[in-house]
Coordinates of C-alpha atoms in Angstrom, one line a residue:
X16 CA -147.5 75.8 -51.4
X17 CA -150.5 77.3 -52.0
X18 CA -150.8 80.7 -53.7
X19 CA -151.7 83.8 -51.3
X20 CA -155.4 85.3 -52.0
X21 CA -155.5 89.3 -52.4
X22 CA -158.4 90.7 -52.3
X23 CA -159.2 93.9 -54.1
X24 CA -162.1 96.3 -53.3
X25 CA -163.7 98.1 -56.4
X26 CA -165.3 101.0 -54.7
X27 CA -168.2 103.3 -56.7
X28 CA -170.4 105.9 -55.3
X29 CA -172.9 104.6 -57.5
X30 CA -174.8 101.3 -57.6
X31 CA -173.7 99.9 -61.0
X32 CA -169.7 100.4 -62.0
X33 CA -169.1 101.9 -64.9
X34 CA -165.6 102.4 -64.6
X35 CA -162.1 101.4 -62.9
X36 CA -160.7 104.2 -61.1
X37 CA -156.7 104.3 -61.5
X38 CA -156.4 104.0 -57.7
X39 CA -157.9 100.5 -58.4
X40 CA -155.6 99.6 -61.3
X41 CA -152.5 100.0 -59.1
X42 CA -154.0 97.7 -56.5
X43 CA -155.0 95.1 -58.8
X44 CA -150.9 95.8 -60.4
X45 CA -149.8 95.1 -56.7
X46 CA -152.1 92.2 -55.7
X47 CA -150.8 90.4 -59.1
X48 CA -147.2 90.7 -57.4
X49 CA -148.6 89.0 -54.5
X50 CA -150.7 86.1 -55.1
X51 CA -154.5 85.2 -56.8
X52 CA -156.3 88.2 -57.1
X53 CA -160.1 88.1 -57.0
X54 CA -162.1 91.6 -56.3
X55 CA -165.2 92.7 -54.1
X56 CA -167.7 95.6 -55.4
X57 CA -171.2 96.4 -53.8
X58 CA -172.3 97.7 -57.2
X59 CA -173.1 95.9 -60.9
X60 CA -170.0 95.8 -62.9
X61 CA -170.6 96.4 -66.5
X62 CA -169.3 94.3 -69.3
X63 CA -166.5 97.0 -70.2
X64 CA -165.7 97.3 -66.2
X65 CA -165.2 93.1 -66.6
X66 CA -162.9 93.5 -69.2
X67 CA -160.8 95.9 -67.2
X68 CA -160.8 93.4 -64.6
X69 CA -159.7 90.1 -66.6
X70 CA -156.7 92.7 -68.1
X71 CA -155.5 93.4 -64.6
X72 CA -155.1 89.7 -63.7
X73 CA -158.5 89.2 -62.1
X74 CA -160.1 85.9 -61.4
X75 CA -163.4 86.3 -59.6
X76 CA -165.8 88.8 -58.6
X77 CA -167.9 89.0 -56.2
X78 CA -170.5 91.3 -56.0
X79 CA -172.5 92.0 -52.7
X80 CA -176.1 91.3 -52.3
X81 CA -177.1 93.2 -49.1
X82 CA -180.9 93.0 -47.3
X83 CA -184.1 94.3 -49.4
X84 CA -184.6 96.1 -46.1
X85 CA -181.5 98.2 -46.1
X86 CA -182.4 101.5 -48.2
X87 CA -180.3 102.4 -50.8
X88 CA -178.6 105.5 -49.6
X89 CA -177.2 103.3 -46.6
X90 CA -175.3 100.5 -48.7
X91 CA -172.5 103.4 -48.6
X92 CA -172.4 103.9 -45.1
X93 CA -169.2 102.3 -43.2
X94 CA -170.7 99.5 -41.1
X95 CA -172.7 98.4 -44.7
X96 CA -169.2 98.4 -46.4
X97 CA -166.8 97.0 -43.9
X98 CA -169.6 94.4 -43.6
X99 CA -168.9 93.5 -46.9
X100 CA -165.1 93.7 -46.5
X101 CA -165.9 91.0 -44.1
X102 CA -167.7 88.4 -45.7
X103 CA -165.7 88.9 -48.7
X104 CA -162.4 87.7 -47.0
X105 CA -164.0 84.9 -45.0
X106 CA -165.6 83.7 -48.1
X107 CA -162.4 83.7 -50.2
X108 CA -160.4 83.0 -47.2
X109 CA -158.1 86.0 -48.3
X110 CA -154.8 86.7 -47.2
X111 CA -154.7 90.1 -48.1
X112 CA -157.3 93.0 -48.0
X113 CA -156.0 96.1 -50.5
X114 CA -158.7 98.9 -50.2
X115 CA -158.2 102.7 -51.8
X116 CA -157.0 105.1 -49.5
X117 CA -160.0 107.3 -50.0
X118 CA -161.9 108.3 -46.7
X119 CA -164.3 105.8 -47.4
X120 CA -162.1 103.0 -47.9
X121 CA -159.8 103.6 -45.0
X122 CA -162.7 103.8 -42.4
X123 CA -164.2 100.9 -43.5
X124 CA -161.2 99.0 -44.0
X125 CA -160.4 99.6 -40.3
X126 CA -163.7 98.7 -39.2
X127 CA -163.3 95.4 -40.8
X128 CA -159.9 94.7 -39.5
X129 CA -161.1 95.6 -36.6
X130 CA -164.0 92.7 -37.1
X131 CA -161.4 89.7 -38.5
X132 CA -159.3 90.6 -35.7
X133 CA -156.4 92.2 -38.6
X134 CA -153.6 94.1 -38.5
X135 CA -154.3 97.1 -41.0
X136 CA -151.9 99.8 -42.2
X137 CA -153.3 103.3 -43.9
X138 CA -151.7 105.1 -46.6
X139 CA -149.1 102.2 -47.7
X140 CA -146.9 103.3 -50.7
X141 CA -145.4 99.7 -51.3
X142 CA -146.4 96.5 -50.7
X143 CA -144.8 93.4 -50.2
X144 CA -143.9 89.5 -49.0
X145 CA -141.3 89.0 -47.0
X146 CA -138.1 87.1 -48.5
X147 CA -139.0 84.0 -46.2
X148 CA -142.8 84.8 -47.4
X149 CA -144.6 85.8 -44.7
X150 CA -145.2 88.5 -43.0
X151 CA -146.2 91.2 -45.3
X152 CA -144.0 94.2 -45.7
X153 CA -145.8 97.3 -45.6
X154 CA -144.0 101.1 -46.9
X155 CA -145.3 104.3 -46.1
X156 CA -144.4 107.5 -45.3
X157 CA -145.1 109.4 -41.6
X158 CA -144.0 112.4 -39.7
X159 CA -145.0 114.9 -42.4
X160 CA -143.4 113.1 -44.9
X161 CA -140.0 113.5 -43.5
X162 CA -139.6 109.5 -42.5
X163 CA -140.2 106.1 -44.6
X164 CA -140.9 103.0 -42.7
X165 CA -141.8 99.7 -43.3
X166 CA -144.1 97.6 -41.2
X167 CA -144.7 94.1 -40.8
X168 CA -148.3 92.6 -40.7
X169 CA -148.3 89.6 -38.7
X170 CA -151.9 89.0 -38.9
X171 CA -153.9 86.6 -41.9
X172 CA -155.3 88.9 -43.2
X173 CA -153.8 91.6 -43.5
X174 CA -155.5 94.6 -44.8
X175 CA -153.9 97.9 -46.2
X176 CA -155.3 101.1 -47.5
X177 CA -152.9 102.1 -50.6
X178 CA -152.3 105.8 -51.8
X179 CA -152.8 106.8 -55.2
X180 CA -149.8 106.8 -57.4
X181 CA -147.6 104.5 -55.3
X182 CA -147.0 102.2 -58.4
X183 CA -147.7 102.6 -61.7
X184 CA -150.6 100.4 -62.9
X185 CA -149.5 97.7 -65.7
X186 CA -151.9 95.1 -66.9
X187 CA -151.1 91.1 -66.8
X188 CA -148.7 89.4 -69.5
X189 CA -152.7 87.0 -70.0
X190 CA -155.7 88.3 -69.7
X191 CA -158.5 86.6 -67.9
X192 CA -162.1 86.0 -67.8
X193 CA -163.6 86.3 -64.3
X194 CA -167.4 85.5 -63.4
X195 CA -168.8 87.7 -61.3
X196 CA -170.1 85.5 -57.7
X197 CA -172.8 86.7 -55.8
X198 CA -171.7 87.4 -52.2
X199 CA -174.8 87.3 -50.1
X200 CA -174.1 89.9 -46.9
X201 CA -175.9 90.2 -43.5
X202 CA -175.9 93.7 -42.2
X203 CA -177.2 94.6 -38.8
X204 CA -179.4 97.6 -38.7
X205 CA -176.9 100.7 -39.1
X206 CA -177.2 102.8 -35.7
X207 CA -177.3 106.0 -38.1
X208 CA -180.2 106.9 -40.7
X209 CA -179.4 108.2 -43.9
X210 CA -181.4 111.4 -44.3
X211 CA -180.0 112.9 -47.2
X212 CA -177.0 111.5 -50.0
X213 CA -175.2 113.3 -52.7
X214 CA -172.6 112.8 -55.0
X215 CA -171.0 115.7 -55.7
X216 CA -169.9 115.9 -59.3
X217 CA -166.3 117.2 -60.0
X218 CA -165.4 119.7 -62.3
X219 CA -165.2 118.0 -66.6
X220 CA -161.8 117.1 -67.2
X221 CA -160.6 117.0 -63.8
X222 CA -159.4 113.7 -62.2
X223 CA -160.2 113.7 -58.0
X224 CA -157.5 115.2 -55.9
X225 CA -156.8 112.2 -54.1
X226 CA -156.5 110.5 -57.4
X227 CA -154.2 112.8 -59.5
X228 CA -151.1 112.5 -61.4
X229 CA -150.7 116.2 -61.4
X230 CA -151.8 118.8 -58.5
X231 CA -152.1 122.1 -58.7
X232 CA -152.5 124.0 -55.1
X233 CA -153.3 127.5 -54.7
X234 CA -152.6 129.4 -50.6
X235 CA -153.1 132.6 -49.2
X236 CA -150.7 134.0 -51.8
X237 CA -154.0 134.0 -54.3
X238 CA -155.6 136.9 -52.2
X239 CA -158.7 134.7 -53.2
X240 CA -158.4 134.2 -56.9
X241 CA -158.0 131.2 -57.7
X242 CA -158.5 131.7 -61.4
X243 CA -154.8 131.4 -62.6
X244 CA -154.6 128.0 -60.5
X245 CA -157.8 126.6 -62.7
X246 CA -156.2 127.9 -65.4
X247 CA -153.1 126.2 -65.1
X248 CA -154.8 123.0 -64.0
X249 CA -156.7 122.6 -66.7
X250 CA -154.3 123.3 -69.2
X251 CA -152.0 120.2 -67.2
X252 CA -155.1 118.2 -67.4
X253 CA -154.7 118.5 -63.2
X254 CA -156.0 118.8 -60.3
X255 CA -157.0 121.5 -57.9
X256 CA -156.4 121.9 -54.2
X257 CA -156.0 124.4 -52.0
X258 CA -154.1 125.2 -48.4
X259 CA -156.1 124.8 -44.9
X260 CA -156.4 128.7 -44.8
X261 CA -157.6 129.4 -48.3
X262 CA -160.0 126.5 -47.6
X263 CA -161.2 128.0 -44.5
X264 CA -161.1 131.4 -46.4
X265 CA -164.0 130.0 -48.7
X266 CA -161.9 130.2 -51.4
X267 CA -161.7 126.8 -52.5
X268 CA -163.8 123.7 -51.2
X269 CA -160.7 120.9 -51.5
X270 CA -157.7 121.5 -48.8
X271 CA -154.5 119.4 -48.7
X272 CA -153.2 118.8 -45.6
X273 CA -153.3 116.2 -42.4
X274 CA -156.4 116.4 -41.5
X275 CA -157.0 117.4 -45.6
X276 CA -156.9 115.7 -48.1
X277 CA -153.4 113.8 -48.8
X278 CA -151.3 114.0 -52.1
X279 CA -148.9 112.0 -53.9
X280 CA -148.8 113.1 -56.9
X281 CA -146.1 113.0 -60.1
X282 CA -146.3 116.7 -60.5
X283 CA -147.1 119.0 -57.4
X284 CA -147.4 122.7 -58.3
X285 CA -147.6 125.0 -55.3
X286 CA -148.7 128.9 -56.4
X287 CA -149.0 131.6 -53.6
X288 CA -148.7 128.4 -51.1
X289 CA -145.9 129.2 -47.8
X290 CA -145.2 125.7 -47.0
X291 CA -146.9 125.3 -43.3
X292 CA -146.1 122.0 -41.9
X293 CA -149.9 121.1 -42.0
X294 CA -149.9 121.7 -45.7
X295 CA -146.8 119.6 -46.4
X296 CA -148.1 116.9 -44.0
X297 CA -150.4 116.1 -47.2
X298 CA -148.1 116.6 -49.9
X299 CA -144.1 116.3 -49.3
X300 CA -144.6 112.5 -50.9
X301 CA -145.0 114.4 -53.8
X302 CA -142.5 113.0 -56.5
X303 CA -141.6 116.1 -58.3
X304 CA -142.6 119.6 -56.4
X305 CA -142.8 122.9 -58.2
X306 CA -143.4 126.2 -56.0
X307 CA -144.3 130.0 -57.3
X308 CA -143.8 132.1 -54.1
X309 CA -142.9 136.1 -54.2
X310 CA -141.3 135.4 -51.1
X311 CA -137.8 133.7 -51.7
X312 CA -137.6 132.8 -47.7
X313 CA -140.9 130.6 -48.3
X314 CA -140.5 128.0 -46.4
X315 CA -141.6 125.7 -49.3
X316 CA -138.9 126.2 -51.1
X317 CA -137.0 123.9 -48.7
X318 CA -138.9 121.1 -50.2
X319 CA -139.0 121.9 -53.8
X320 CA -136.9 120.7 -56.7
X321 CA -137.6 124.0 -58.9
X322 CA -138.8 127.0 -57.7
X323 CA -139.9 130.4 -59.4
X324 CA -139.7 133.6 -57.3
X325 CA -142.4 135.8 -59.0
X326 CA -146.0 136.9 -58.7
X327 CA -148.1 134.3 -59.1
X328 CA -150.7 136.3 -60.9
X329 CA -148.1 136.8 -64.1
X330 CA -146.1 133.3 -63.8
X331 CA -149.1 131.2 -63.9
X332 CA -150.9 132.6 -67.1
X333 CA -147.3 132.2 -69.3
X334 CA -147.0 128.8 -68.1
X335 CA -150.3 128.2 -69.2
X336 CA -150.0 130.4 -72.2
X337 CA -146.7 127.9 -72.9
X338 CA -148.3 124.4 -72.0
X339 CA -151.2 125.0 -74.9
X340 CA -149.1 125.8 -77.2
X341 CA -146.8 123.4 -76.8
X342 CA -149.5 120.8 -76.9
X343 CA -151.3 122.6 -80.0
X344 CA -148.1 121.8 -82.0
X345 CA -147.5 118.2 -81.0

């Protein structure tokens, strides 16, 4: 029987990749568990980003060479990418698509399903063959969090968007070597222009919100100041986010939510946050959830596994305080 092909999309906002996002390294863990993995980037991988690659069980790469007449600031643009989602699987003849479940790679990833006539699922915490083999068995959680399904893909391919921190990423037993393949890509004319493009820069030292292990949210019960949150984040190495309203407030740029940005994180930390359903929406798959709420009939403490009645504004500093010194004698 002939071994399943995964494909694996390493996604960069920049033209050359320097680096392998974590997000990336679980994929390539869970394409391993399901057949030949090879991996499709639009940008240069560097030597170092190779060497990643042949540790996660890759075998080839193939890297897209799109039209001198496309401008550079539309090779990120979702027709351009799901283009190349598309020639990538008919030229490995793939059996799986696993794309991040950024916003980027789930738009495009739909697009292109949409294309190779696919069935495709979003936000998939597990993936996995059938006992007989086929279809594909697809986990994920809906309904605010509060149901787990599983879904079979009946299509070839199948393509899936996969949350960050579903698995945890483990490199092959043998390394390997992959070559990276050109992957020559005809793109239609885009129907938008590309006027402006910018790559926003995220605070030093903290990973993206999508992307982290540990989350630190700050709500309405911050009255605004969101500097014990930062504080705490940084001493956890996390991750800030904030509710819809303190979004909306101007207080902080990054909301978690439904129609937010959604969590999964090892470690979710809650300070000043009520617990509105469209705030847990984005974050109930949360693993472990902390909350710090002066109100004890919070509705997020329903959810949480240790919670801290108290001002936020005098908890958060002592647990900082606590965590740096703790790590300062380690």
């Amino acid at each position: 029987m002939t071994r399943p092909t995964v494909l694996v999309l390493l996604d960069s906002p920049e033209s050359a990749v320097t680096e392998v996002r974590s997000p990336v390294l679980e994929l390539l863990t869970i394409a391993r568990s399901l057949g030949r993995v090879d991996v499709v980037t639009l940008g240069a991988p560097s030597v170092e980003v190779l060497a990643t690659l042949g540790a996660y069980g890759a075998q080839a790469v193939h890297q897209a060479t799109l039209p001198t007449t496309l401008p550079p600031q539309a090779h990120h643009v979702t027709a351009v990418l799901a283009s190349v989602l598309v020639a990538a699987v008919r030229r490995t003849d793939a059996d799986v698509l696993l794309v991040p479940s950024s916003f980027a790679g789930k738009e495009a990833a739909a697009v292109a399903a949409a294309r190779l006539g696919a069935g495709f699922v979003a936000d998939a915490s597990g993936v996995a063959w059938s006992e007989e083999g086929a279809p594909l068995r697809v986990a994920k959680r809906v309904f605010a969090g509060t149901w787990d399904t599983v879904s079979t893909v009946a299509t070839d391919p199948a393509v899936v968007s996969v949350r960050a921190n579903s698995v945890a990423a483990t490199p092959a037993d043998a390394p390997t070597h992959p070559e990276v393949e050109a992957l020559p890509v005809i793109v239609a004319a885009p129907a938008v222009t590309v006027v402006t493009r910018e790559v926003k820069q995220r605070t030093a030292g903290r990973p993206p919100l999508e992307e982290a292990a540990v989350v630190v949210a700050g709500g309405r019960g911050t009255g605004g100041d969101f500097g014990p949150v930062e504080d705490l984040a940084d001493a956890l190495g996390a991750a800030v986010g904030a509710t819809r309203d303190a979004a909306f407030e101007g207080w902080f740029d990054s909301y978690i939510g439904q129609t937010g940005v959604t969590v999964a994180p090892r470690v979710y930390i809650g300070a000043g946050v009520s617990g509105a359903p469209h705030h847990r929406g984005g974050m109930q798959a949360s693993q472990v959830v902390v909350a710090v709420n002066n109100d004890p009939e919070a509705p997020i403490f329903e959810i949480s596994d240790f919670a801290v009645v108290g001002d936020l504004a005098h908890v958060l500093p002592q647990a900082a305080a606590a965590i740096r010194a703790h790590k300062a004698q380690a």
